[in-house]
mmCIF file of C-alpha atoms in Angstrom:
data_model
loop_
_atom_site.group_PDB
_atom_site.id
_atom_site.type_symbol
_atom_site.label_atom_id
_atom_site.label_comp_id
_atom_site.label_asym_id
_atom_site.label_seq_id
_atom_site.Cartn_x
_atom_site.Cartn_y
_atom_site.Cartn_z
ATOM 1 C CA UNK W 24 114.157 184.940 101.050
ATOM 2 C CA UNK W 25 115.861 188.309 100.550
ATOM 3 C CA UNK W 26 118.614 189.209 98.116
ATOM 4 C CA UNK W 27 121.727 191.096 99.164
ATOM 5 C CA UNK W 28 121.675 193.949 96.642
ATOM 6 C CA UNK W 29 124.762 195.961 95.846
ATOM 7 C CA UNK W 30 125.721 198.774 93.551
ATOM 8 C CA UNK W 31 128.747 198.540 91.278
ATOM 9 C CA UNK W 32 130.562 200.808 93.720
ATOM 10 C CA UNK W 33 129.730 198.593 96.694
ATOM 11 C CA UNK W 34 130.854 195.496 94.780
ATOM 12 C CA UNK W 35 134.134 197.142 93.891
ATOM 13 C CA UNK W 36 134.637 198.287 97.473
ATOM 14 C CA UNK W 37 134.053 194.933 99.170
ATOM 15 C CA UNK W 38 136.225 193.109 96.661
ATOM 16 C CA UNK W 39 139.009 195.617 97.250
ATOM 17 C CA UNK W 40 138.698 195.096 101.014
ATOM 18 C CA UNK W 41 138.811 191.333 100.565
ATOM 19 C CA UNK W 42 141.722 191.250 98.123
ATOM 20 C CA UNK W 43 143.815 193.718 100.117
ATOM 21 C CA UNK W 44 143.401 191.490 103.182
ATOM 22 C CA UNK W 45 144.195 188.254 101.353
ATOM 23 C CA UNK W 46 146.941 189.417 98.995
ATOM 24 C CA UNK W 47 148.977 191.226 101.640
ATOM 25 C CA UNK W 48 148.703 188.594 104.376
ATOM 26 C CA UNK W 49 147.974 185.176 102.916
ATOM 27 C CA UNK W 50 148.591 184.990 99.168
ATOM 28 C CA UNK W 51 152.230 183.891 99.242
ATOM 29 C CA UNK W 52 151.606 181.002 101.634
ATOM 30 C CA UNK W 53 148.447 180.011 99.779
ATOM 31 C CA UNK W 54 150.361 179.741 96.517
ATOM 32 C CA UNK W 55 152.843 177.445 98.237
ATOM 33 C CA UNK W 56 150.004 175.255 99.537
ATOM 34 C CA UNK W 57 148.458 175.098 96.069
ATOM 35 C CA UNK W 58 151.710 173.888 94.500
ATOM 36 C CA UNK W 59 151.775 171.032 97.019
ATOM 37 C CA UNK W 60 148.138 170.001 96.374
ATOM 38 C CA UNK W 61 147.266 169.065 92.792
ATOM 39 C CA UNK W 62 143.551 168.634 93.575
ATOM 40 C CA UNK W 63 143.314 172.134 95.025
ATOM 41 C CA UNK W 64 145.330 173.433 92.100
ATOM 42 C CA UNK W 65 142.856 171.974 89.606
ATOM 43 C CA UNK W 66 139.873 173.324 91.551
ATOM 44 C CA UNK W 67 141.288 176.833 91.357
ATOM 45 C CA UNK W 68 142.240 176.587 87.680
ATOM 46 C CA UNK W 69 141.335 173.634 85.466
ATOM 47 C CA UNK W 70 144.408 174.324 83.312
ATOM 48 C CA UNK W 71 146.648 174.284 86.393
ATOM 49 C CA UNK W 72 147.780 177.809 85.578
ATOM 50 C CA UNK W 73 148.186 179.322 89.022
ATOM 51 C CA UNK W 74 148.792 183.053 89.105
ATOM 52 C CA UNK W 75 147.701 185.898 91.336
ATOM 53 C CA UNK W 76 144.953 186.645 88.815
ATOM 54 C CA UNK W 77 143.651 183.052 88.748
ATOM 55 C CA UNK W 78 143.587 182.894 92.548
ATOM 56 C CA UNK W 79 141.798 186.248 92.717
ATOM 57 C CA UNK W 80 139.244 185.069 90.154
ATOM 58 C CA UNK W 81 138.620 181.939 92.233
ATOM 59 C CA UNK W 82 138.249 183.744 95.552
ATOM 60 C CA UNK W 83 135.970 186.425 94.071
ATOM 61 C CA UNK W 84 133.940 184.046 91.887
ATOM 62 C CA UNK W 85 130.303 185.118 91.486
ATOM 63 C CA UNK W 86 127.376 182.834 92.271
ATOM 64 C CA UNK W 87 127.292 181.240 88.806
ATOM 65 C CA UNK W 88 131.016 180.495 88.867
ATOM 66 C CA UNK W 89 130.724 179.138 92.403
ATOM 67 C CA UNK W 90 128.047 176.716 91.183
ATOM 68 C CA UNK W 91 130.416 175.502 88.461
ATOM 69 C CA UNK W 92 133.255 175.083 90.954
ATOM 70 C CA UNK W 93 130.927 173.112 93.208
ATOM 71 C CA UNK W 94 129.949 170.862 90.299
ATOM 72 C CA UNK W 95 133.591 170.200 89.458
ATOM 73 C CA UNK W 96 134.270 169.235 93.061
ATOM 74 C CA UNK W 97 131.247 166.911 93.071
ATOM 75 C CA UNK W 98 132.402 165.285 89.829
ATOM 76 C CA UNK W 99 135.894 164.672 91.174
ATOM 77 C CA UNK W 100 136.700 161.548 93.162
ATOM 78 C CA UNK W 101 139.575 163.267 94.968
ATOM 79 C CA UNK W 102 139.740 165.618 97.916
ATOM 80 C CA UNK W 103 142.184 168.351 98.808
ATOM 81 C CA UNK W 104 144.864 167.584 101.384
ATOM 82 C CA UNK W 105 144.157 167.931 105.088
ATOM 83 C CA UNK W 106 146.962 170.457 105.336
ATOM 84 C CA UNK W 107 145.244 172.582 102.689
ATOM 85 C CA UNK W 108 141.926 172.355 104.545
ATOM 86 C CA UNK W 109 143.572 173.403 107.786
ATOM 87 C CA UNK W 110 145.156 176.426 106.119
ATOM 88 C CA UNK W 111 141.951 177.535 104.371
ATOM 89 C CA UNK W 112 139.784 177.153 107.462
ATOM 90 C CA UNK W 113 142.290 179.109 109.520
ATOM 91 C CA UNK W 114 142.120 181.894 106.939
ATOM 92 C CA UNK W 115 138.331 181.813 107.207
ATOM 93 C CA UNK W 116 138.631 182.319 110.955
ATOM 94 C CA UNK W 117 140.870 185.306 110.353
ATOM 95 C CA UNK W 118 138.458 186.760 107.790
ATOM 96 C CA UNK W 119 135.534 186.257 110.144
ATOM 97 C CA UNK W 120 137.337 188.126 112.895
ATOM 98 C CA UNK W 121 139.003 190.917 110.946
ATOM 99 C CA UNK W 122 137.117 191.586 107.690
ATOM 100 C CA UNK W 123 133.501 190.417 107.842
ATOM 101 C CA UNK W 124 132.304 193.526 109.697
ATOM 102 C CA UNK W 125 133.789 195.776 107.007
ATOM 103 C CA UNK W 126 131.957 193.886 104.255
ATOM 104 C CA UNK W 127 128.627 193.916 106.094
ATOM 105 C CA UNK W 128 129.008 197.605 106.880
ATOM 106 C CA UNK W 129 129.674 198.562 103.241
ATOM 107 C CA UNK W 130 126.655 196.564 102.035
ATOM 108 C CA UNK W 131 124.365 197.982 104.726
ATOM 109 C CA UNK W 132 123.113 194.544 105.788
ATOM 110 C CA UNK W 133 121.190 194.887 109.040
ATOM 111 C CA UNK W 134 118.977 191.782 109.018
ATOM 112 C CA UNK W 135 119.374 188.124 108.146
ATOM 113 C CA UNK W 136 118.646 187.536 104.439
ATOM 114 C CA UNK W 137 117.273 184.073 105.164
ATOM 115 C CA UNK W 138 114.543 185.048 107.657
ATOM 116 C CA UNK W 139 114.377 188.868 107.804
ATOM 117 C CA UNK W 140 113.442 188.399 111.473
ATOM 118 C CA UNK W 141 116.743 188.832 113.290
ATOM 119 C CA UNK W 142 119.234 191.665 113.236
ATOM 120 C CA UNK W 143 122.889 191.085 112.388
ATOM 121 C CA UNK W 144 124.807 194.015 113.785
ATOM 122 C CA UNK W 145 128.172 195.666 113.406
ATOM 123 C CA UNK W 146 129.478 197.495 116.469
ATOM 124 C CA UNK W 147 132.621 199.389 117.466
ATOM 125 C CA UNK W 148 134.703 198.180 120.395
ATOM 126 C CA UNK W 149 136.576 200.379 122.865
ATOM 127 C CA UNK W 150 139.533 200.614 120.498
ATOM 128 C CA UNK W 151 137.288 201.915 117.732
ATOM 129 C CA UNK W 152 137.508 198.756 115.630
ATOM 130 C CA UNK W 153 134.375 197.582 113.863
ATOM 131 C CA UNK W 154 133.142 194.108 114.835
ATOM 132 C CA UNK W 155 130.494 191.763 113.424
ATOM 133 C CA UNK W 156 127.864 190.331 115.775
ATOM 134 C CA UNK W 157 126.150 187.969 113.344
ATOM 135 C CA UNK W 158 127.248 184.696 111.784
ATOM 136 C CA UNK W 159 128.730 183.828 108.407
ATOM 137 C CA UNK W 160 126.964 180.968 106.677
ATOM 138 C CA UNK W 161 128.910 178.957 104.134
ATOM 139 C CA UNK W 162 126.403 178.677 101.297
ATOM 140 C CA UNK W 163 128.353 175.605 100.187
ATOM 141 C CA UNK W 164 129.169 173.727 103.360
ATOM 142 C CA UNK W 165 132.765 174.155 104.450
ATOM 143 C CA UNK W 166 132.990 170.531 105.590
ATOM 144 C CA UNK W 167 132.287 169.174 102.114
ATOM 145 C CA UNK W 168 133.604 172.099 100.083
ATOM 146 C CA UNK W 169 136.582 173.232 102.129
ATOM 147 C CA UNK W 170 138.332 174.708 99.084
ATOM 148 C CA UNK W 171 135.503 177.260 98.808
ATOM 149 C CA UNK W 172 135.458 178.147 102.500
ATOM 150 C CA UNK W 173 137.021 181.568 101.927
ATOM 151 C CA UNK W 174 135.391 182.487 98.607
ATOM 152 C CA UNK W 175 133.806 185.876 99.258
ATOM 153 C CA UNK W 176 130.379 185.184 97.761
ATOM 154 C CA UNK W 177 130.145 181.837 99.506
ATOM 155 C CA UNK W 178 130.109 183.649 102.855
ATOM 156 C CA UNK W 179 126.582 184.804 103.691
ATOM 157 C CA UNK W 180 126.017 187.194 106.623
ATOM 158 C CA UNK W 181 123.198 185.545 108.589
ATOM 159 C CA UNK W 182 121.673 185.309 112.039
ATOM 160 C CA UNK W 183 122.775 182.568 114.388
ATOM 161 C CA UNK W 184 119.374 180.844 114.260
ATOM 162 C CA UNK W 185 119.332 180.457 110.477
ATOM 163 C CA UNK W 186 123.014 179.560 110.279
ATOM 164 C CA UNK W 187 122.498 176.773 112.803
ATOM 165 C CA UNK W 188 119.419 175.489 110.969
ATOM 166 C CA UNK W 189 121.117 175.514 107.579
ATOM 167 C CA UNK W 190 124.285 173.824 108.822
ATOM 168 C CA UNK W 191 122.261 170.730 109.715
ATOM 169 C CA UNK W 192 120.377 170.397 106.423
ATOM 170 C CA UNK W 193 121.046 169.908 102.740
ATOM 171 C CA UNK W 194 118.345 171.657 100.745
ATOM 172 C CA UNK W 195 118.664 173.663 97.560
ATOM 173 C CA UNK W 196 118.075 177.330 98.298
ATOM 174 C CA UNK W 197 119.148 180.527 96.590
ATOM 175 C CA UNK W 198 122.421 182.257 97.343
ATOM 176 C CA UNK W 199 121.375 185.738 98.545
ATOM 177 C CA UNK W 200 124.167 187.206 96.424
ATOM 178 C CA UNK W 201 122.431 185.855 93.309
ATOM 179 C CA UNK W 202 120.605 188.930 92.038
ATOM 180 C CA UNK W 203 119.061 187.170 89.054
ATOM 181 C CA UNK W 204 116.004 185.951 90.940
ATOM 182 C CA UNK W 205 113.211 187.377 93.047
ATOM 183 C CA UNK W 206 111.610 185.427 95.851
ATOM 184 C CA UNK W 207 107.879 184.809 95.467
ATOM 185 C CA UNK W 208 107.366 184.306 99.205
ATOM 186 C CA UNK W 209 104.434 186.435 100.337
ATOM 187 C CA UNK W 210 102.829 186.552 103.779
ATOM 188 C CA UNK W 211 99.106 186.915 104.340
ATOM 189 C CA UNK W 212 96.442 186.336 106.990
ATOM 190 C CA UNK W 213 93.551 183.905 106.963
ATOM 191 C CA UNK W 214 90.743 182.885 109.289
ATOM 192 C CA UNK W 215 91.569 180.361 111.983
ATOM 193 C CA UNK W 216 89.076 177.747 113.181
ATOM 194 C CA UNK W 217 87.178 180.391 115.184
ATOM 195 C CA UNK W 218 86.165 182.339 112.082
ATOM 196 C CA UNK W 219 86.395 185.651 113.950
ATOM 197 C CA UNK W 220 85.698 188.476 111.463
ATOM 198 C CA UNK W 221 86.745 191.078 114.046
ATOM 199 C CA UNK W 222 90.383 190.432 113.151
ATOM 200 C CA UNK W 223 89.758 192.085 109.778
ATOM 201 C CA UNK W 224 89.253 195.358 111.697
ATOM 202 C CA UNK W 225 92.263 194.815 113.963
ATOM 203 C CA UNK W 226 90.083 193.938 116.946
ATOM 204 C CA UNK W 227 91.407 190.438 117.664
ATOM 205 C CA UNK W 228 94.310 188.083 117.103
ATOM 206 C CA UNK W 229 92.084 185.160 116.150
ATOM 207 C CA UNK W 230 93.688 184.499 112.774
ATOM 208 C CA UNK W 231 96.631 182.712 111.217
ATOM 209 C CA UNK W 232 99.613 184.091 109.368
ATOM 210 C CA UNK W 233 100.473 181.925 106.386
ATOM 211 C CA UNK W 234 102.534 182.060 103.214
ATOM 212 C CA UNK W 235 100.705 182.365 99.926
ATOM 213 C CA UNK W 236 101.517 179.133 98.070
ATOM 214 C CA UNK W 237 100.754 180.637 94.650
ATOM 215 C CA UNK W 238 103.671 180.799 92.184
ATOM 216 C CA UNK W 239 106.288 179.495 94.609
ATOM 217 C CA UNK W 240 109.432 178.022 93.093
ATOM 218 C CA UNK W 241 111.142 174.886 94.346
ATOM 219 C CA UNK W 242 113.760 176.985 96.094
ATOM 220 C CA UNK W 243 111.060 179.155 97.703
ATOM 221 C CA UNK W 244 109.408 176.028 99.105
ATOM 222 C CA UNK W 245 112.754 174.717 100.296
ATOM 223 C CA UNK W 246 113.486 177.968 102.127
ATOM 224 C CA UNK W 247 110.057 177.976 103.754
ATOM 225 C CA UNK W 248 110.536 174.428 104.984
ATOM 226 C CA UNK W 249 114.204 174.706 105.928
ATOM 227 C CA UNK W 250 113.931 177.927 107.925
ATOM 228 C CA UNK W 251 110.448 177.096 109.297
ATOM 229 C CA UNK W 252 109.246 180.467 108.057
ATOM 230 C CA UNK W 253 105.513 179.847 108.324
ATOM 231 C CA UNK W 254 105.734 178.667 111.935
ATOM 232 C CA UNK W 255 108.111 181.459 112.909
ATOM 233 C CA UNK W 256 105.966 184.173 111.359
ATOM 234 C CA UNK W 257 102.691 182.807 112.708
ATOM 235 C CA UNK W 258 103.948 183.964 116.111
ATOM 236 C CA UNK W 259 103.772 187.588 114.940
ATOM 237 C CA UNK W 260 100.013 188.071 115.242
ATOM 238 C CA UNK W 261 100.391 191.179 117.385
ATOM 239 C CA UNK W 262 102.635 192.712 114.736
ATOM 240 C CA UNK W 263 100.060 191.915 112.066
ATOM 241 C CA UNK W 264 97.253 193.303 114.209
ATOM 242 C CA UNK W 265 99.142 196.593 114.580
ATOM 243 C CA UNK W 266 99.543 196.808 110.808
ATOM 244 C CA UNK W 267 95.840 196.139 110.283
ATOM 245 C CA UNK W 268 94.957 198.921 112.740
ATOM 246 C CA UNK W 269 97.346 201.312 110.987
ATOM 247 C CA UNK W 270 95.863 200.425 107.616
ATOM 248 C CA UNK W 271 92.435 201.408 108.933
ATOM 249 C CA UNK W 272 93.625 204.496 110.830
ATOM 250 C CA UNK W 273 95.685 205.981 108.018
ATOM 251 C CA UNK W 274 92.933 206.449 105.466
ATOM 252 C CA UNK W 275 93.449 208.194 102.140
ATOM 253 C CA UNK W 276 92.500 211.622 103.425
ATOM 254 C CA UNK W 277 94.820 211.451 106.433
ATOM 255 C CA UNK W 278 97.710 210.163 104.333
ATOM 256 C CA UNK W 279 97.292 213.047 101.902
ATOM 257 C CA UNK W 280 97.399 215.443 104.852
ATOM 258 C CA UNK W 281 100.678 213.886 106.024
ATOM 259 C CA UNK W 282 102.150 213.950 102.519
ATOM 260 C CA UNK W 283 101.545 217.697 102.365
ATOM 261 C CA UNK W 284 102.711 218.357 105.905
ATOM 262 C CA UNK W 285 106.018 216.515 105.538
ATOM 263 C CA UNK W 286 106.495 217.113 101.807
ATOM 264 C CA UNK W 287 106.828 213.397 101.081
ATOM 265 C CA UNK W 288 105.297 211.199 98.395
ATOM 266 C CA UNK W 289 102.749 208.511 99.201
ATOM 267 C CA UNK W 290 105.054 205.560 98.642
ATOM 268 C CA UNK W 291 107.733 206.857 101.011
ATOM 269 C CA UNK W 292 105.097 207.739 103.597
ATOM 270 C CA UNK W 293 103.787 204.181 103.597
ATOM 271 C CA UNK W 294 107.295 202.847 104.184
ATOM 272 C CA UNK W 295 107.610 205.007 107.297
ATOM 273 C CA UNK W 296 104.148 204.149 108.595
ATOM 274 C CA UNK W 297 104.328 200.411 108.109
ATOM 275 C CA UNK W 298 108.056 199.804 108.507
ATOM 276 C CA UNK W 299 109.449 198.377 105.303
ATOM 277 C CA UNK W 300 112.049 199.178 102.658
ATOM 278 C CA UNK W 301 112.417 198.225 99.008
ATOM 279 C CA UNK W 302 115.192 195.671 99.506
ATOM 280 C CA UNK W 303 114.116 194.500 103.012
ATOM 281 C CA UNK W 304 117.710 193.641 103.995
ATOM 282 C CA UNK W 305 118.108 196.792 106.079
ATOM 283 C CA UNK W 306 114.944 196.516 108.183
ATOM 284 C CA UNK W 307 113.660 193.739 110.432
ATOM 285 C CA UNK W 308 110.353 192.163 109.266
ATOM 286 C CA UNK W 309 110.304 194.465 106.237
ATOM 287 C CA UNK W 310 108.929 191.899 103.797
ATOM 288 C CA UNK W 311 106.282 190.746 106.259
ATOM 289 C CA UNK W 312 105.222 194.325 107.082
ATOM 290 C CA UNK W 313 104.871 195.206 103.404
ATOM 291 C CA UNK W 314 102.851 192.093 102.585
ATOM 292 C CA UNK W 315 100.360 192.536 105.428
ATOM 293 C CA UNK W 316 100.095 196.243 104.632
ATOM 294 C CA UNK W 317 99.259 195.488 101.000
ATOM 295 C CA UNK W 318 96.603 193.003 102.112
ATOM 296 C CA UNK W 319 94.767 195.572 104.250
ATOM 297 C CA UNK W 320 95.643 198.890 102.642
ATOM 298 C CA UNK W 321 92.542 200.864 101.690
#
């Protein structure tokens, strides 16, 4: 539902973190494993030219290149050796424990990109080491695509709920690291079977929260179904009611007063009042808050 945006500097920084970890601790052994596994060797480089640069290019492949790697694996009738799988999955465990928090911290990811409902936190332990309290989803399942289990942009910081849901399904959704698309998922309210018009003034919770089905792509629909977004968000009627009340309370005149008092422009003021940000990834319910605000803003 939400992209994971990054600046060129952030991209450079997380790739440096990743490559420093892998090249200093695991590269030599990985190269030995590759030489013993022709299938893995061909997955990493179709010309079987294995160098540090070709391994780095594989591990840091962007979302388009990952899709091509996945296709090549699907087209092949062979699988990598069990010993190779064991090594790669062990490296994933090490990455999860030692590096994931650093990546998430650099990117400023605070909420799950799949649902935008649940926080995924980084914390510091007693020794001052940063730790990751969310999950890492393998965009391409690590059971079927074990060779890609430690590719950086195949590892999606996510909440435990969404990671568990996705691990049990096989639906085409967008990789949040793919910045070439924008989700068309939009939340809105509508009358329930009681037809209570008081909800339009924030005086009742007799309404439904739904997703606008206009202009949805196939992947949008898949995400809605897979992550049960409409059902999960329909439980947030109190949140929506609060936004409706705010939309009525903060009229144009009052907002102009606040803009002058705090020397802030109208767009930034609305973000503070209603609780949303431009990218949504750093605030819980940001997309939902913005959509309901836009529906009732005067």
